[in-house]
mmCIF file of C-alpha atoms in Angstrom:
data_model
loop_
_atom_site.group_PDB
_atom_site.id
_atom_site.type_symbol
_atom_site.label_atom_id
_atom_site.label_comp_id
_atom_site.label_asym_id
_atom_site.label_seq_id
_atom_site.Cartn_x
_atom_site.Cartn_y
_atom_site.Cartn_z
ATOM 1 C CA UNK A 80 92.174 75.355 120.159
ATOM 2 C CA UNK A 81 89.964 78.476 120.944
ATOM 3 C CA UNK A 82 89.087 80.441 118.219
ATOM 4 C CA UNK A 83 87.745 83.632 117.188
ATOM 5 C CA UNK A 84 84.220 83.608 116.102
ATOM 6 C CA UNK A 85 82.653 85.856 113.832
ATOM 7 C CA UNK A 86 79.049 85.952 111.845
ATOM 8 C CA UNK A 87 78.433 86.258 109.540
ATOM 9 C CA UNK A 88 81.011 85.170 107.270
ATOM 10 C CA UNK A 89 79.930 87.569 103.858
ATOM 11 C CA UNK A 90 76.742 89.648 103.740
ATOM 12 C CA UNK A 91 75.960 91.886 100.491
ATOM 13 C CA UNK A 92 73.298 94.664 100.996
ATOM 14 C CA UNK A 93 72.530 97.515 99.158
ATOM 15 C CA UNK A 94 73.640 101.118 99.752
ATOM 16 C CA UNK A 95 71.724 103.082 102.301
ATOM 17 C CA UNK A 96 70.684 99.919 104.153
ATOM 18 C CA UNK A 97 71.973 98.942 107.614
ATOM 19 C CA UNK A 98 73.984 95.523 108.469
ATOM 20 C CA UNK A 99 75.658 94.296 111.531
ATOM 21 C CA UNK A 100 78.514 92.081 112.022
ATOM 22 C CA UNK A 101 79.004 90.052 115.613
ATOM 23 C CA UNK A 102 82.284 88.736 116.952
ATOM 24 C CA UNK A 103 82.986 86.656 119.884
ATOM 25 C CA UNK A 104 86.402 86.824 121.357
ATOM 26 C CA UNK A 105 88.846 83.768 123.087
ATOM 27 C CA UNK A 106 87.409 83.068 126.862
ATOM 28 C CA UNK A 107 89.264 85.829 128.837
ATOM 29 C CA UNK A 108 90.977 87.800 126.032
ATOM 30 C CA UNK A 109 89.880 91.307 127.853
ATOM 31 C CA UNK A 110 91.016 93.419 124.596
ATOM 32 C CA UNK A 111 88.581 93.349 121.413
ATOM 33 C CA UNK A 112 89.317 95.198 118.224
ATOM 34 C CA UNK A 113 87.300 95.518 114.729
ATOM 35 C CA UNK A 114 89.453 95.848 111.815
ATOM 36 C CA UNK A 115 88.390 97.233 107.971
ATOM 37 C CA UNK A 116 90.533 95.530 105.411
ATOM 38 C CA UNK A 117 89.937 96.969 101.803
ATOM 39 C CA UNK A 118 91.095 94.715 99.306
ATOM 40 C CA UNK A 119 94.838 94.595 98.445
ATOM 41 C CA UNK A 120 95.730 96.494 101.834
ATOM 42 C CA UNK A 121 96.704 96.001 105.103
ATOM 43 C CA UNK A 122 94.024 96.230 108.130
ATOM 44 C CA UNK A 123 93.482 99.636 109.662
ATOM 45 C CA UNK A 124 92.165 99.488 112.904
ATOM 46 C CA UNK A 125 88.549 101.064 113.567
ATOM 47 C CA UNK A 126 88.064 100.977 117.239
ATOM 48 C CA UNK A 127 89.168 98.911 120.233
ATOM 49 C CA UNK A 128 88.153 97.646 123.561
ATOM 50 C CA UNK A 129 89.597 96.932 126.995
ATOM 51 C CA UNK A 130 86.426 95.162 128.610
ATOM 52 C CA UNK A 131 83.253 96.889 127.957
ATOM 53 C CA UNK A 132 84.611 100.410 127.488
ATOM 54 C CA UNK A 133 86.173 101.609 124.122
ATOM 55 C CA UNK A 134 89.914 102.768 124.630
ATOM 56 C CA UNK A 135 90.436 103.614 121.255
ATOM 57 C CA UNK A 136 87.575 104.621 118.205
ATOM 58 C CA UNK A 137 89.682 107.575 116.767
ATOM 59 C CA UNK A 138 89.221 106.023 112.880
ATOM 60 C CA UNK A 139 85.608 105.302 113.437
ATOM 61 C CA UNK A 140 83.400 107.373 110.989
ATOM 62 C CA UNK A 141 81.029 107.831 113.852
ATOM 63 C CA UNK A 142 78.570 109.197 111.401
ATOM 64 C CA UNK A 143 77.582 105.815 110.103
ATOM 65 C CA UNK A 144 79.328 103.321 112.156
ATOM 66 C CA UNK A 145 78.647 102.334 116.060
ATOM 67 C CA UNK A 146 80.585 99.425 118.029
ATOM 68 C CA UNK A 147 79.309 98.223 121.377
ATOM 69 C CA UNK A 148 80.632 95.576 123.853
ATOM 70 C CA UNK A 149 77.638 95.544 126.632
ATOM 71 C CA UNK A 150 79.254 92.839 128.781
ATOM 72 C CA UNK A 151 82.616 92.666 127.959
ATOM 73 C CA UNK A 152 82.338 89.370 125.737
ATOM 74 C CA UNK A 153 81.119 89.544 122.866
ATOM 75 C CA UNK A 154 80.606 92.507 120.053
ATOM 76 C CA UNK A 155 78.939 93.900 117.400
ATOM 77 C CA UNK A 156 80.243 96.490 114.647
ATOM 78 C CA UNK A 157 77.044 98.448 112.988
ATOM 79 C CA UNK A 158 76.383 100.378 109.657
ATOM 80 C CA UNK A 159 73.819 102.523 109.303
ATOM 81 C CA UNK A 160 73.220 103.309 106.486
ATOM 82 C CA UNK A 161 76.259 101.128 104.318
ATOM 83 C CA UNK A 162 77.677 103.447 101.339
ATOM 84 C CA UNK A 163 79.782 101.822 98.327
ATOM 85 C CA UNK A 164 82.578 102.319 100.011
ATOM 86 C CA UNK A 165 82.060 100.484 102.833
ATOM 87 C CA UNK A 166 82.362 97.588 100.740
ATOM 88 C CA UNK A 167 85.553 95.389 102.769
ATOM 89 C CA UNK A 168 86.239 92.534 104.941
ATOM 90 C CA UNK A 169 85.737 93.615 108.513
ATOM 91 C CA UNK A 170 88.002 91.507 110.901
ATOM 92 C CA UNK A 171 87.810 91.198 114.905
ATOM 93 C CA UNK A 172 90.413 90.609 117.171
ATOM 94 C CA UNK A 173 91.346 90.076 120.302
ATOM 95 C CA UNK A 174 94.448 89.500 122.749
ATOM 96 C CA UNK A 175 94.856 88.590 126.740
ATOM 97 C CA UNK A 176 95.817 92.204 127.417
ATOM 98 C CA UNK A 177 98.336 92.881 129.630
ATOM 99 C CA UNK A 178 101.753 93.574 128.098
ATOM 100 C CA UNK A 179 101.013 90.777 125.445
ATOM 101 C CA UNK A 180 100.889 92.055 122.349
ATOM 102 C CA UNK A 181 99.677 89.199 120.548
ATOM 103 C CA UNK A 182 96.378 89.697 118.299
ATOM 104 C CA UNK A 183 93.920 86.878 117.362
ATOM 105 C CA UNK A 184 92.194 87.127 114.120
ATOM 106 C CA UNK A 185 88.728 85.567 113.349
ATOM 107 C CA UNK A 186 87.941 84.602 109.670
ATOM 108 C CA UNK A 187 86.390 87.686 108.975
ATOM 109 C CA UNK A 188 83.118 89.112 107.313
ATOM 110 C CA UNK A 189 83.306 90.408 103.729
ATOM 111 C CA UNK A 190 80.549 92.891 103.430
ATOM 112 C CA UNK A 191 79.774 93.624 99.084
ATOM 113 C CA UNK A 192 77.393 97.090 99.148
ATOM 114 C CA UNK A 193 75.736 97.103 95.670
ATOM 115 C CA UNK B 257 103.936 108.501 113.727
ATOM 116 C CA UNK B 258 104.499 104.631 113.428
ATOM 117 C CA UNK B 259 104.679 103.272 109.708
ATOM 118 C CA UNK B 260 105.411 100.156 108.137
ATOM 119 C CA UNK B 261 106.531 99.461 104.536
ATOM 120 C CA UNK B 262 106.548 96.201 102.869
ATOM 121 C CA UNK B 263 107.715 95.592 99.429
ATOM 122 C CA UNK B 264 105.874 95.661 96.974
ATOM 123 C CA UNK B 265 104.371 92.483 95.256
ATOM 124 C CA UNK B 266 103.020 90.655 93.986
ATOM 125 C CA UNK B 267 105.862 88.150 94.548
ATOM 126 C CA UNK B 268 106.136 84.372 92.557
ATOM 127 C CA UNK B 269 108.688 81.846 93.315
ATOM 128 C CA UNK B 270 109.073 77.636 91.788
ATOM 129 C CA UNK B 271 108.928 75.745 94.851
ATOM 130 C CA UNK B 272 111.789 75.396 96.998
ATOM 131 C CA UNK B 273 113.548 78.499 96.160
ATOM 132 C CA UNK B 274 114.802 81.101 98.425
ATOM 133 C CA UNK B 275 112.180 83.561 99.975
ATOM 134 C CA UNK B 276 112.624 87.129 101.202
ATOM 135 C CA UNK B 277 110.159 89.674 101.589
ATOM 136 C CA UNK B 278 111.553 93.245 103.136
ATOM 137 C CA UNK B 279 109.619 95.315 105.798
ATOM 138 C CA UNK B 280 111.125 98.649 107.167
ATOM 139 C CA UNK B 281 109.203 100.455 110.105
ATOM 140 C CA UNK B 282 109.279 103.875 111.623
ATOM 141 C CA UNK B 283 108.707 104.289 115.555
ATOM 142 C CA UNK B 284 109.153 105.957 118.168
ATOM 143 C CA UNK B 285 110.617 103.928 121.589
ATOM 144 C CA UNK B 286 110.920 100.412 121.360
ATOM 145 C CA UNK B 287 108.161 98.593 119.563
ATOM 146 C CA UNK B 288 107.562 94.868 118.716
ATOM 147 C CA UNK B 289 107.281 93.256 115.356
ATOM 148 C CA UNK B 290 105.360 90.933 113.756
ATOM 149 C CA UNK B 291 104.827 88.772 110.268
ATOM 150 C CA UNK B 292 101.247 87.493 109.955
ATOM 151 C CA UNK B 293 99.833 85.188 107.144
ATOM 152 C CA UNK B 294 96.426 85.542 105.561
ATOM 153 C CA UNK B 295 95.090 82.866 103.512
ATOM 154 C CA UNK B 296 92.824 83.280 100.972
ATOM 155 C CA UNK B 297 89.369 83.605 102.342
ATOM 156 C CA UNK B 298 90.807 83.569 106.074
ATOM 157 C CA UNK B 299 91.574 85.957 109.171
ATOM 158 C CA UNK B 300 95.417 86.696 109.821
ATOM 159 C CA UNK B 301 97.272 84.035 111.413
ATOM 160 C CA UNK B 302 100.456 85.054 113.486
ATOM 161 C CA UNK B 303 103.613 83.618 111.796
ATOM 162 C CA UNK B 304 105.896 84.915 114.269
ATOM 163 C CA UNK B 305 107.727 87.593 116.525
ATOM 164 C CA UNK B 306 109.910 89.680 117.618
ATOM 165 C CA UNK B 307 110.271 91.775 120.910
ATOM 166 C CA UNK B 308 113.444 93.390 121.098
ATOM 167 C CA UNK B 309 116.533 94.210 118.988
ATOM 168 C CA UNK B 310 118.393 91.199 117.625
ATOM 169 C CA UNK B 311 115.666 89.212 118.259
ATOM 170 C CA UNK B 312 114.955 86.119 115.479
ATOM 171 C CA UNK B 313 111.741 85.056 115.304
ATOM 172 C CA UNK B 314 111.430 81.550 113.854
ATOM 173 C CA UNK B 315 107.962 79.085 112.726
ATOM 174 C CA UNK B 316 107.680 76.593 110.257
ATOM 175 C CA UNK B 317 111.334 77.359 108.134
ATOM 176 C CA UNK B 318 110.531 81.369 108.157
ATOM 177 C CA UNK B 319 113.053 83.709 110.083
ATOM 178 C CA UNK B 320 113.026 87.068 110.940
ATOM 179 C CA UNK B 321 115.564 89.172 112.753
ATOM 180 C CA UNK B 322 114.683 93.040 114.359
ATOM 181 C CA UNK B 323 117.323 95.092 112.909
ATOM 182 C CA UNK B 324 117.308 98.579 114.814
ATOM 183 C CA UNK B 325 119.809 99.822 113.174
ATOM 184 C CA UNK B 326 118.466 99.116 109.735
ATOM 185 C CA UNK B 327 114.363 99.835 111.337
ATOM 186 C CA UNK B 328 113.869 96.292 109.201
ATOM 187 C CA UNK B 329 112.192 92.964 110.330
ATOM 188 C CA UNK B 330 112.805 90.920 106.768
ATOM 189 C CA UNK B 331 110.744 87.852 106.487
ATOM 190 C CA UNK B 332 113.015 84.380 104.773
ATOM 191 C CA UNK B 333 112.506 81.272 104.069
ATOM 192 C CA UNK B 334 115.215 79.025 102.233
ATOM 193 C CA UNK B 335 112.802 76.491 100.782
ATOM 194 C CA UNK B 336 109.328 77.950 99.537
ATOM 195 C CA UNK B 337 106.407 75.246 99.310
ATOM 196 C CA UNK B 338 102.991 75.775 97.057
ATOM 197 C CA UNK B 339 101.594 75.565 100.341
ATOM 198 C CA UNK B 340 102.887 78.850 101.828
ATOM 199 C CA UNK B 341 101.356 80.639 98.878
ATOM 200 C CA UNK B 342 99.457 83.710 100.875
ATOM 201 C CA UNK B 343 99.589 87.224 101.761
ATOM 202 C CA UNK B 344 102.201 88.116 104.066
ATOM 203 C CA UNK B 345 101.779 91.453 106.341
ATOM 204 C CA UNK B 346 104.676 93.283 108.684
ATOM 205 C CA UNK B 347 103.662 94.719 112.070
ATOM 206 C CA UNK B 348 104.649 96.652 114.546
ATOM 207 C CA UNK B 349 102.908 96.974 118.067
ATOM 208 C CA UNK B 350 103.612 99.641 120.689
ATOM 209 C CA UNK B 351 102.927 99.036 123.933
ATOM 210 C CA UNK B 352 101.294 101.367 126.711
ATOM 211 C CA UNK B 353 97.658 101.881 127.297
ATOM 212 C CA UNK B 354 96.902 101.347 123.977
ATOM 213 C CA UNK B 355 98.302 97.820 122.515
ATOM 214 C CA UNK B 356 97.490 98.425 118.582
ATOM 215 C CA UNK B 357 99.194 97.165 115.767
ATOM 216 C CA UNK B 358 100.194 98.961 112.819
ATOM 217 C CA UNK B 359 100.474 96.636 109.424
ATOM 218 C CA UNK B 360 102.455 97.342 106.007
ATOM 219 C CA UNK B 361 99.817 97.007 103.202
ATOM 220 C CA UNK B 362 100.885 93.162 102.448
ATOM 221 C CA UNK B 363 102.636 91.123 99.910
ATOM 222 C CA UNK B 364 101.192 88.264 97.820
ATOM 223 C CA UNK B 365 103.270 85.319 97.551
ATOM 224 C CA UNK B 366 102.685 82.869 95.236
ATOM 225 C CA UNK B 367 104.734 79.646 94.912
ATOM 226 C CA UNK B 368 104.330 77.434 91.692
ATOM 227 C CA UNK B 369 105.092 73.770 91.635
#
């Protein structure tokens, strides 16, 4: 059954420092999202893709965080530089597109700032 | 703008008794809804769906019904194992250029033998 793959799967840095988190979507799912989930609450969505281009980064702090999809496959979600706060479990998604609205949910990375 | 509310947990049960968990939602149009499952350490998993009003979504004993007149999309199960013992999320998706999902903040269910 396909999968979605993220990497890595935790990753503790300290504050001011930058990390990156990768996610590979099912073959052919067109529509990618990143998700922050803060412990104890529901995932809020940070930006989304249809493709390559992003339809959707309204709740991106764009000050510290960057998303890119070069090729419309695979992704990566950036922080530069991580703050205490920023401490979460990031989660990718991604769906066929279409009128499906149908999400699949990789296992997540929990990123620890110290 | 869209909302969903779960209630509040966290939520403990002796195996096989009688599960609900409540979820109300505020939208405009006509939006989907969904119960997903997280298991410790995991991604969500979708438990299952509903598309339009009066709808039942069914998988592995739970049951849901969309309830437009109530906004509600309740999540039951008549016979709880330790197994299902997770956190349980509402959603709603809207359609249109923009397919997102909007989730309630989550209930923890834990189910003791």
């Amino acid at each position: 059954e396909a999968e979605v793959a993220q990497s890595p799967r935790y990753k503790i840095t300290e504050k001011s420092q930058a990390v990156a988190f990768w996610c590979d979507p099912i073959s052919g799912h067109a529509t990618l999202y990143w998700y922050r989930q803060i412990l104890g609450q529901g995932p809020e969505l940070l930006v989304q893709f249809q493709d390559e281009s992003v339809v959707d980064d309204s709740q991106l702090p764009k000050d510290r965080f960057s998303a890119e999809r070069l090729k419309g496959v695979d992704s990566t979600l950036k922080i530069q530089p991580a703050e205490l706060g920023d401490s979460a479990m990031y989660l990718c998604a991604s769906s066929r597109g279409g009128e499906g609205l149908e999400q699949f949910f990789g296992p997540g990375t929990r990123l620890t700032v110290l | 703008g869209n909302s969903v509310t779960q209630m509040e947990g966290p939520v403990t049960l002796s195996e096989e008794a009688f599960l609900t968990i409540n979820c109300t939602y505020t939208a405009t149009g006509y939006p989907s809804l969904f119960w997903y499952v997280q298991y410790p350490g995991e991604g969500l998993q979708l438990l299952l769906k509903a598309t339009k009003a009066d709808d039942k979504g069914s998988n592995k004993g739970f049951e849901a019904t969309y309830r437009k007149e109530t906004t509600s999309f309740h999540l039951e199960k008549g016979s709880v194992q330790v197994s299902d013992s997770a956190v349980y999320f509402c959603a709603l998706g809207r359609t249109g250029s923009a397919r997102q999902l909007t989730f309630g903040s989550g209930t923890q269910l834990t189910v003791l033998p």
